[in-house]
Amino acid sequence: MGYVDVAGVGHTLPDGRELFAEVSFRVGEGAKVALVGPNGAGKTTLLRMVAGDLPVRTGAIARSGGLGVMRQFIGMIGDESTLADLALSLAPPALRDAGRRLAETEAAMRAAEVRGKYSSAAGKAQLAYADALAAWGEAGGYDAEVLFDTVATIVLDLPWDAARDRPVRTLSGGQQKRFALELLLRGPEEVLLLDEPDNFLDVPGKRWLEGRLRESGKSVLYVSHDRELLAQTADRVVAVEGGSAWVHPGGFASWHSARVARHARLDELRRRWDEEHQKLRELMLMYKQKAAYNDAMASRYQAAQTRLRKFEEAGPPPVPPKDQDIRMRLSGGRTGKRAVIAEQLELDGLTYPFDLELWYGDRVAVLGANGTGKSHFLRLLARGGTDPDPASVPAEGAKLAPVTHDGVVRLGARVRPGHFSQTHDRPELMARTLVDILWRGDEHRAGMDRHAAMAALSRYELAGQGDQRFGTLSGGQQARFLVLLLELSGATLLLLDEPTDNLDLASAEALEAGLAAFDGTVIAVTHDRWFTRSFDRFVLFRGDGEVVETPEPVWDVR
């Protein structure tokens, strides 16, 4: 069986800043180890170092067994990439190289045959293709095709021959993740590295993943922000924080209390060190004073100096990492009693007609499987409904594509929607720095001076990224900044599409606190079971096209 050993690993960023140091842990045979920590602490960087994508200049990483890697943005390997490209990107290096050579020689053979079926060039191309076909078989290509066919049938209900040339962009994010996870969990690799494997999965998909991880004999190191999935699957937790990492030998359920106890212990050790340091310094100063007029005290003075120097060279114990202090001031404002009214609303090809009435102050969780129309419903509301009040100009999302529908949905008086997109698709922000976006404003928000902009960024723990372009931020940092834009927009109706997908644990808890204080209405599409518990109304988009309200969260979409 496979394992991973990380010993004393450190990483320095290109600008010279130390991201982390002295990181050590082991993923034993068959263990399921979760990496947790704040956004930007280095979890993905650590995974990339274990995968071999980044060099290890400090410390050492040892692996045993084949390695399967699923990166955070699994399907984003090219706009025109096919399912075959995706499958090969997840294959072992030898098989991946053989597959690419086979595809290249086949294309060259087809092109040569078009120019002249019996030409010498066509003959050479055919020989190259035959060699590539033999190399494909020797690398295990035919066994891999059986696996590809099995997974395509499970996920898409299509044989591999019918699915292999399908563009990846035609699959939902959940289908892409499920396809990749099935390949890796069924594949021969004994060690898996999974970066946020649950993102884009609906709740049945997350439950499936939890079951497969628990029953798998593979050694798995993974990053996730889904608190329910962490509680169900992690044997051990590695917390990356404060410029290093520490290991909690238990599961996620006991990690929070273990972290509090650890911080208290570090505080106590640091207090004792400071006290001992002060005593040694005072002792040295006393002997220094006495040695000034008594030569017999010189040796004691030198001994006290040596003892103090060695104590200081050993250094103090580490201080507890500073907790994130994220303060989301989602203010909102008073609106009419009825915030949203839907009458015989039908999303074409997705739902049957349904009625829905939401009131000022409601906290509504929109639940259901992927592809049932939940995000379409939010986008329709973000556009102001089907008969928008001219006074209720969308605070966010005004450029969203139209949603094909029948029936009517309208917003109440003084309801101003603000939309958070699951995919963070804000191309107009990608090349701009955070300070520039806040300073210059846009069509929805007036600008602010740099001091006010930095103060706002500080509340979201983004001051250090103020001069960084939005497109270069981590997924969690982007999510926090988009929530800040919602805060500044004056929205009184928050439309949140999977807002916790990329947020770290502290940010998710800060969002929950911000929403609790928000003076307005909240509608959130979510597959986060932990987050869902903070809502009081639940609307289920069922797989059969019916849209119903339920008294409690329902995860079985049937």
XYZ file of C-alpha atoms in Angstrom:
558
model
C 0.000 0.000 0.000
C 1.049 3.597 -0.564
C 2.034 6.266 1.919
C 3.315 9.869 2.011
C 5.978 11.199 4.399
C 6.477 14.970 4.681
C 9.489 15.952 6.809
C 10.536 19.516 7.665
C 9.169 20.978 4.436
C 9.191 24.725 3.821
C 8.249 26.962 0.908
C 9.223 30.526 0.025
C 7.142 32.620 -2.357
C 8.723 34.327 -5.399
C 8.623 37.679 -3.575
C 10.779 36.236 -0.786
C 8.042 35.756 1.819
C 8.060 32.461 3.716
C 4.711 30.730 3.212
C 5.373 27.917 5.697
C 8.276 26.090 7.343
C 8.980 22.875 9.267
C 5.850 21.071 8.048
C 5.944 17.382 8.969
C 3.254 14.706 8.844
C 2.608 11.210 7.518
C -0.262 9.774 5.504
C -0.095 6.116 6.460
C -1.324 3.147 4.485
C -5.066 3.491 3.927
C -5.319 6.694 6.009
C -7.648 9.573 5.137
C -5.896 12.816 6.130
C -7.521 16.236 5.722
C -5.593 19.475 5.217
C -7.421 22.425 6.785
C -6.462 26.048 7.331
C -7.142 29.608 6.222
C -7.359 30.533 2.547
C -3.863 31.388 1.367
C -2.069 29.454 4.153
C -0.498 27.062 1.637
C -2.722 23.962 1.515
C -2.813 23.758 -2.286
C 0.897 24.608 -2.470
C 1.631 21.716 -0.104
C -0.444 19.351 -2.261
C 1.429 20.509 -5.357
C 4.745 19.816 -3.639
C 3.627 16.298 -2.701
C 2.447 15.796 -6.294
C 5.818 16.911 -7.669
C 4.427 20.013 -9.406
C 6.616 22.287 -7.236
C 10.226 21.636 -6.186
C 10.987 20.818 -2.537
C 13.940 23.048 -1.644
C 13.630 22.709 2.135
C 12.922 19.387 3.824
C 11.965 16.164 2.081
C 8.868 14.367 0.781
C 8.819 10.589 0.299
C 6.069 8.610 -1.446
C 5.351 4.971 -2.038
C 2.782 3.589 -4.486
C 1.275 5.115 -7.608
C 0.014 8.680 -7.288
C -3.364 9.984 -8.512
C -3.940 13.742 -8.409
C -7.158 15.745 -8.739
C -6.459 19.458 -8.854
C -8.845 22.141 -7.627
C -10.069 23.220 -11.062
C -10.256 19.761 -12.561
C -12.135 20.492 -15.778
C -10.356 23.708 -16.699
C -7.720 22.165 -18.981
C -8.697 24.035 -22.143
C -11.920 25.356 -23.608
C -12.041 22.697 -26.322
C -10.636 19.810 -24.311
C -12.556 16.548 -24.519
C -13.449 13.914 -21.981
C -10.589 11.826 -23.385
C -8.200 14.708 -22.601
C -9.581 14.874 -19.066
C -9.229 11.114 -18.575
C -5.625 11.170 -19.799
C -4.780 14.163 -17.561
C -5.663 11.946 -14.578
C -3.748 8.886 -15.817
C -0.227 7.847 -14.699
C 2.569 9.689 -16.580
C 3.566 6.732 -18.805
C -0.016 6.122 -19.878
C -0.618 9.849 -20.349
C 2.411 10.177 -22.632
C 1.446 7.080 -24.619
C -2.109 8.393 -25.047
C -0.947 11.768 -26.324
C 1.479 10.129 -28.741
C -1.296 7.857 -30.000
C -3.631 10.820 -30.588
C -0.912 12.798 -32.385
C 0.128 9.933 -34.682
C -3.490 9.087 -35.485
C -4.159 12.708 -36.493
C -0.977 12.760 -38.587
C -1.955 9.492 -40.300
C -5.428 10.843 -41.165
C -3.907 14.018 -42.587
C -1.344 12.077 -44.651
C -4.025 9.767 -46.052
C -6.066 12.759 -47.169
C -3.073 14.052 -49.138
C -2.348 10.670 -50.703
C -3.447 7.291 -49.447
C -0.510 5.386 -51.008
C 2.200 8.021 -50.664
C 5.439 7.425 -48.750
C 4.363 10.021 -46.156
C 1.153 8.080 -45.532
C 3.159 4.884 -45.079
C 5.490 6.503 -42.565
C 2.520 7.953 -40.695
C 0.873 4.526 -40.572
C 4.059 2.954 -39.173
C 4.309 5.688 -36.522
C 0.683 5.073 -35.585
C 1.287 1.327 -35.330
C 4.276 1.945 -33.025
C 2.188 4.315 -30.893
C -0.624 1.749 -30.711
C 1.822 -0.892 -29.486
C 3.228 1.534 -26.882
C -0.331 2.318 -25.772
C -0.973 -1.357 -25.140
C 2.315 -1.860 -23.312
C 1.538 1.116 -21.030
C -1.785 -0.452 -20.013
C -3.937 1.556 -22.393
C -6.472 -1.173 -23.095
C -7.081 -1.798 -19.413
C -7.476 1.962 -18.992
C -10.080 2.059 -21.766
C -12.112 -0.540 -19.879
C -11.959 1.742 -16.817
C -12.890 4.805 -18.907
C -15.878 2.923 -20.328
C -17.039 1.841 -16.863
C -16.850 5.376 -15.492
C -18.509 6.998 -18.537
C -21.398 4.536 -18.207
C -21.774 5.261 -14.478
C -21.548 9.067 -14.686
C -23.026 9.866 -18.119
C -24.889 6.665 -18.994
C -22.867 6.556 -22.228
C -20.276 4.085 -23.543
C -16.745 5.418 -23.864
C -16.826 5.433 -27.669
C -19.802 7.812 -27.542
C -18.445 9.989 -24.720
C -14.708 10.289 -25.377
C -14.924 13.212 -27.852
C -17.502 15.150 -25.846
C -16.188 18.625 -24.826
C -15.587 18.880 -21.091
C -17.369 22.257 -21.034
C -20.652 20.506 -21.888
C -20.547 18.679 -18.542
C -21.692 20.333 -15.345
C -19.091 20.989 -12.661
C -20.573 18.129 -10.648
C -20.314 15.700 -13.582
C -16.677 16.692 -14.147
C -15.823 16.113 -10.486
C -17.740 12.816 -10.347
C -16.029 11.559 -13.534
C -12.578 12.435 -12.161
C -13.262 10.957 -8.736
C -14.630 7.709 -10.164
C -11.504 7.322 -12.312
C -9.144 7.918 -9.410
C -11.023 5.857 -6.823
C -11.349 2.916 -9.257
C -7.841 3.307 -10.688
C -4.645 1.475 -9.692
C -2.957 4.389 -7.853
C -2.504 3.682 -4.144
C -2.111 7.336 -3.055
C -4.622 10.065 -3.961
C -4.227 13.826 -3.624
C -7.603 15.561 -3.862
C -7.899 19.368 -3.854
C -11.466 20.310 -2.847
C -13.059 17.175 -4.343
C -16.522 18.087 -3.042
C -16.864 21.434 -4.844
C -19.728 21.379 -7.381
C -21.076 18.095 -5.997
C -24.678 18.071 -4.824
C -25.552 16.461 -1.494
C -26.160 12.954 -2.918
C -22.789 13.326 -4.653
C -21.121 14.371 -1.404
C -22.684 11.429 0.423
C -21.442 9.138 -2.333
C -17.942 10.615 -1.944
C -18.037 10.167 1.832
C -18.957 6.509 1.444
C -16.324 5.851 -1.214
C -13.563 7.495 0.837
C -14.486 5.500 3.933
C -14.543 2.174 2.098
C -11.468 2.797 -0.059
C -8.188 1.156 0.896
C -6.208 3.963 -0.759
C -4.175 6.496 1.194
C -5.830 9.894 0.663
C -4.572 13.402 1.414
C -7.232 15.988 0.644
C -8.276 19.615 1.080
C -11.912 20.388 1.827
C -13.933 23.188 3.411
C -17.106 21.108 3.751
C -17.452 20.627 7.509
C -19.878 17.722 7.194
C -17.626 15.825 4.776
C -14.608 16.448 7.026
C -16.516 15.124 10.027
C -17.549 11.994 8.123
C -14.247 11.059 6.490
C -11.076 12.412 8.162
C -9.055 9.971 10.298
C -6.542 12.710 11.040
C -6.396 16.488 10.516
C -3.314 18.470 9.476
C -3.872 22.162 10.248
C -1.805 24.505 8.057
C -1.708 27.825 9.895
C 0.633 30.361 11.376
C 3.415 29.621 8.894
C 3.681 25.931 9.771
C 1.423 22.943 10.470
C 0.416 20.668 13.323
C -1.295 17.288 13.379
C -4.455 16.382 15.268
C -4.543 12.576 15.562
C -8.340 12.458 15.868
C -11.144 13.343 13.466
C -12.662 16.710 12.615
C -15.336 16.443 15.320
C -12.674 16.857 18.017
C -10.345 19.137 16.035
C -11.875 22.432 17.188
C -11.514 21.588 20.895
C -7.999 20.223 20.277
C -7.054 23.496 18.557
C -8.348 25.571 21.485
C -6.433 23.382 23.956
C -3.268 23.604 21.850
C -3.454 27.394 21.677
C -3.958 27.579 25.449
C -0.940 25.300 25.956
C 1.230 27.421 23.644
C 0.134 30.565 25.461
C 1.124 29.002 28.793
C 4.503 27.819 27.465
C 5.207 31.278 26.042
C 4.253 32.914 29.367
C 6.620 30.610 31.248
C 9.401 31.257 28.734
C 8.963 35.015 29.103
C 9.078 34.692 32.904
C 12.231 32.540 32.803
C 13.815 34.906 30.292
C 13.141 37.852 32.569
C 14.613 36.006 35.580
C 17.795 35.090 33.672
C 18.193 38.637 32.411
C 17.734 40.113 35.872
C 20.245 37.594 37.263
C 22.783 38.521 34.594
C 22.309 42.256 35.262
C 22.716 41.692 39.001
C 26.044 39.859 38.531
C 27.147 42.494 36.034
C 26.569 45.193 38.619
C 28.388 43.222 41.328
C 31.268 42.299 39.020
C 31.887 46.007 38.412
C 33.297 46.397 41.934
C 34.024 42.773 42.945
C 36.352 40.723 40.705
C 35.231 37.508 42.420
C 31.829 37.936 40.756
C 33.253 38.063 37.198
C 33.034 34.283 36.681
C 29.430 34.235 37.883
C 28.638 37.143 35.564
C 30.141 35.271 32.583
C 28.197 32.099 33.531
C 24.952 34.093 33.729
C 25.705 35.644 30.323
C 26.343 32.220 28.806
C 23.172 30.771 30.303
C 21.083 33.692 29.001
C 22.671 33.474 25.548
C 21.976 29.743 25.222
C 18.426 30.238 26.459
C 17.798 32.937 23.836
C 19.492 30.900 21.093
C 17.144 27.978 21.817
C 14.353 30.437 21.157
C 10.872 30.810 22.566
C 8.093 28.290 21.928
C 5.869 29.158 18.966
C 3.056 31.587 19.596
C -0.452 30.449 18.644
C -1.388 31.527 15.120
C -3.504 34.644 15.044
C -7.147 33.784 14.507
C -8.719 35.343 11.442
C -10.820 38.353 12.360
C -13.271 38.557 9.460
C -16.110 41.012 10.027
C -18.761 41.022 7.341
C -21.054 44.015 7.814
C -23.929 43.042 5.554
C -26.366 45.813 6.383
C -29.268 45.585 3.902
C -32.336 47.732 4.584
C -36.064 47.632 5.158
C -38.181 46.561 2.164
C -41.836 45.798 1.519
C -43.319 42.872 3.434
C -43.295 40.637 0.373
C -39.795 40.310 -1.048
C -40.347 37.784 -3.874
C -43.581 36.667 -5.548
C -43.542 33.844 -8.111
C -46.782 32.934 -9.911
C -46.894 29.850 -12.133
C -43.185 30.265 -12.796
C -41.770 27.586 -15.084
C -38.100 27.358 -16.021
C -38.098 25.851 -19.499
C -36.938 22.244 -19.535
C -36.191 22.293 -15.813
C -39.304 22.788 -13.671
C -43.063 22.569 -13.774
C -44.992 25.765 -12.935
C -44.774 26.675 -9.250
C -45.873 29.454 -6.906
C -43.652 30.885 -4.190
C -43.970 33.821 -1.814
C -41.019 35.012 0.251
C -41.234 37.644 2.967
C -38.900 40.342 4.186
C -36.372 38.805 6.566
C -36.741 35.227 5.332
C -33.664 33.006 5.214
C -34.341 30.559 2.389
C -32.108 27.619 1.448
C -32.690 26.373 -2.105
C -31.878 22.667 -2.249
C -31.810 19.976 -4.927
C -29.560 18.019 -7.227
C -27.315 19.563 -9.862
C -29.136 20.547 -13.029
C -32.603 21.056 -11.512
C -32.769 24.820 -12.140
C -31.657 26.345 -8.828
C -28.981 28.634 -10.286
C -31.337 29.622 -13.134
C -33.885 30.716 -10.532
C -31.298 32.879 -8.747
C -30.151 34.480 -12.011
C -33.746 35.339 -12.884
C -34.164 37.082 -9.521
C -30.792 38.826 -9.976
C -32.103 40.371 -13.193
C -34.968 41.893 -11.228
C -37.570 39.236 -12.049
C -39.804 39.142 -15.103
C -41.400 42.521 -14.406
C -38.718 44.501 -12.587
C -39.561 47.664 -10.729
C -37.496 50.494 -12.310
C -36.567 51.591 -8.796
C -35.120 48.162 -8.035
C -32.089 48.141 -10.305
C -30.051 44.962 -9.676
C -27.108 45.728 -7.428
C -25.149 42.877 -8.947
C -25.601 40.564 -11.872
C -27.194 43.069 -14.263
C -25.212 41.549 -17.147
C -26.381 37.994 -16.532
C -27.668 36.035 -19.510
C -31.475 35.798 -19.888
C -33.231 32.796 -18.342
C -35.862 31.114 -20.531
C -39.089 30.792 -18.581
C -42.873 31.161 -18.456
C -44.958 32.710 -15.728
C -44.137 35.689 -13.557
C -41.687 36.410 -10.762
C -41.370 39.897 -9.332
C -39.573 41.601 -6.502
C -41.242 43.607 -3.759
C -40.942 47.302 -3.049
C -37.393 48.554 -2.355
C -35.976 45.068 -2.968
C -32.529 45.466 -4.501
C -30.916 42.125 -5.471
C -27.240 41.335 -5.089
C -25.954 38.165 -6.750
C -23.012 35.936 -5.758
C -22.067 33.530 -8.541
C -20.750 30.061 -7.743
C -18.113 30.308 -10.470
C -16.939 33.851 -9.562
C -17.476 34.778 -13.230
C -16.623 38.475 -13.127
C -14.360 38.980 -16.171
C -14.473 42.762 -15.763
C -12.628 42.405 -12.441
C -9.943 39.867 -13.390
C -7.171 42.304 -14.385
C -7.912 44.966 -11.735
C -6.432 45.179 -8.257
C -8.705 45.069 -5.241
C -7.889 48.641 -4.218
C -8.529 49.867 -7.763
C -11.936 48.146 -7.841
C -12.955 49.735 -4.543
C -11.358 53.104 -5.299
C -12.803 53.620 -8.772
C -16.064 51.775 -8.134
C -18.205 50.630 -11.065
C -21.717 51.024 -12.429
C -23.205 49.621 -9.203
C -21.029 51.296 -6.548
C -19.432 54.662 -6.014
C -15.713 54.631 -5.373
C -13.983 55.209 -2.028
C -10.606 56.655 -1.042
C -7.635 54.340 -0.518
C -7.800 54.592 3.276
C -11.448 53.490 3.331
C -10.701 50.761 0.771
C -7.877 49.333 2.889
C -10.062 49.473 6.019
C -12.766 47.474 4.222
C -10.216 44.949 2.944
C -8.781 44.589 6.462
C -12.170 43.526 7.805
C -12.128 40.678 5.267
C -8.461 39.758 5.936
C -7.556 40.962 2.437
C -5.391 43.995 3.213
C -2.278 42.082 2.152
C -3.858 41.452 -1.256
C -4.962 45.080 -1.812
C -2.568 45.637 -4.726
C -3.060 42.141 -6.145
C -5.215 41.510 -9.227
C -8.549 39.812 -8.593
C -7.728 37.070 -11.104
C -4.615 36.005 -9.150
C -6.416 35.471 -5.823
C -7.192 32.041 -4.429
C -10.771 30.822 -4.780
C -11.495 31.602 -1.121
C -10.015 35.093 -1.335
C -12.099 35.811 -4.431
C -15.215 34.619 -2.623
C -14.519 36.898 0.357
C -13.962 39.900 -1.916
C -17.204 39.251 -3.800
C -19.068 39.184 -0.468
C -17.437 42.541 0.334
C -18.759 43.937 -2.959
C -22.221 42.725 -1.985
C -21.837 44.497 1.359
C -20.937 47.766 -0.394
C -23.648 47.460 -3.061
C -26.601 48.260 -0.800
C -28.411 45.044 -1.712
C -31.488 44.219 0.349
C -31.957 40.752 -1.212
C -28.891 38.515 -1.186
C -28.847 35.797 -3.854
C -26.006 33.454 -2.971
C -25.054 30.567 -5.265
C -22.886 28.110 -3.294
C -21.190 30.878 -1.278
C -19.259 28.531 1.048
C -17.716 26.352 -1.669
C -14.280 28.007 -1.511
C -14.432 29.646 1.908
C -12.204 28.351 4.678
C -13.792 27.393 7.996
C -13.352 30.805 9.653
C -14.715 32.624 6.586
C -17.766 30.359 6.417
C -18.508 31.028 10.081
C -18.037 34.784 9.509
C -20.489 34.626 6.608
C -23.044 32.864 8.799
C -22.647 35.601 11.435
C -22.928 38.331 8.771
C -26.111 36.839 7.342
C -27.622 36.527 10.821
C -27.187 40.309 11.282
C -28.305 41.208 7.730
C -31.406 43.430 7.597
C -33.061 41.937 4.554
C -33.880 38.679 2.776
C -31.422 35.893 1.954
C -31.859 33.175 -0.686
C -28.979 30.719 -0.965
C -28.455 27.765 -3.269
C -26.321 25.393 -1.254
C -25.151 21.815 -0.911
C -23.400 22.649 2.374
C -25.339 20.729 5.014
C -23.637 22.539 7.896
C -24.436 25.963 6.380
C -28.025 24.916 5.623
C -28.784 24.480 9.320
C -28.637 28.278 9.745
C -31.714 28.806 7.487
C -35.396 28.738 8.435
C -37.149 27.999 5.122
C -36.292 25.286 2.609
C -37.305 25.142 -1.067
C -36.570 21.876 -2.863
C -36.067 21.637 -6.638
C -36.844 17.967 -7.176
C -35.425 15.823 -9.919
C -38.897 15.303 -11.455
C -39.371 19.040 -12.114
C -41.549 19.787 -9.093
C -40.593 22.691 -6.813
C -41.902 22.327 -3.253
C -41.301 23.836 0.168
C -40.320 21.467 2.960
C -40.300 22.023 6.752
C -36.764 20.610 7.093
C -33.781 20.226 4.748
C -34.329 17.355 2.301
C -31.293 15.793 0.666
C -33.025 12.917 -1.137
C -34.185 14.769 -4.246
C -36.711 12.064 -5.056
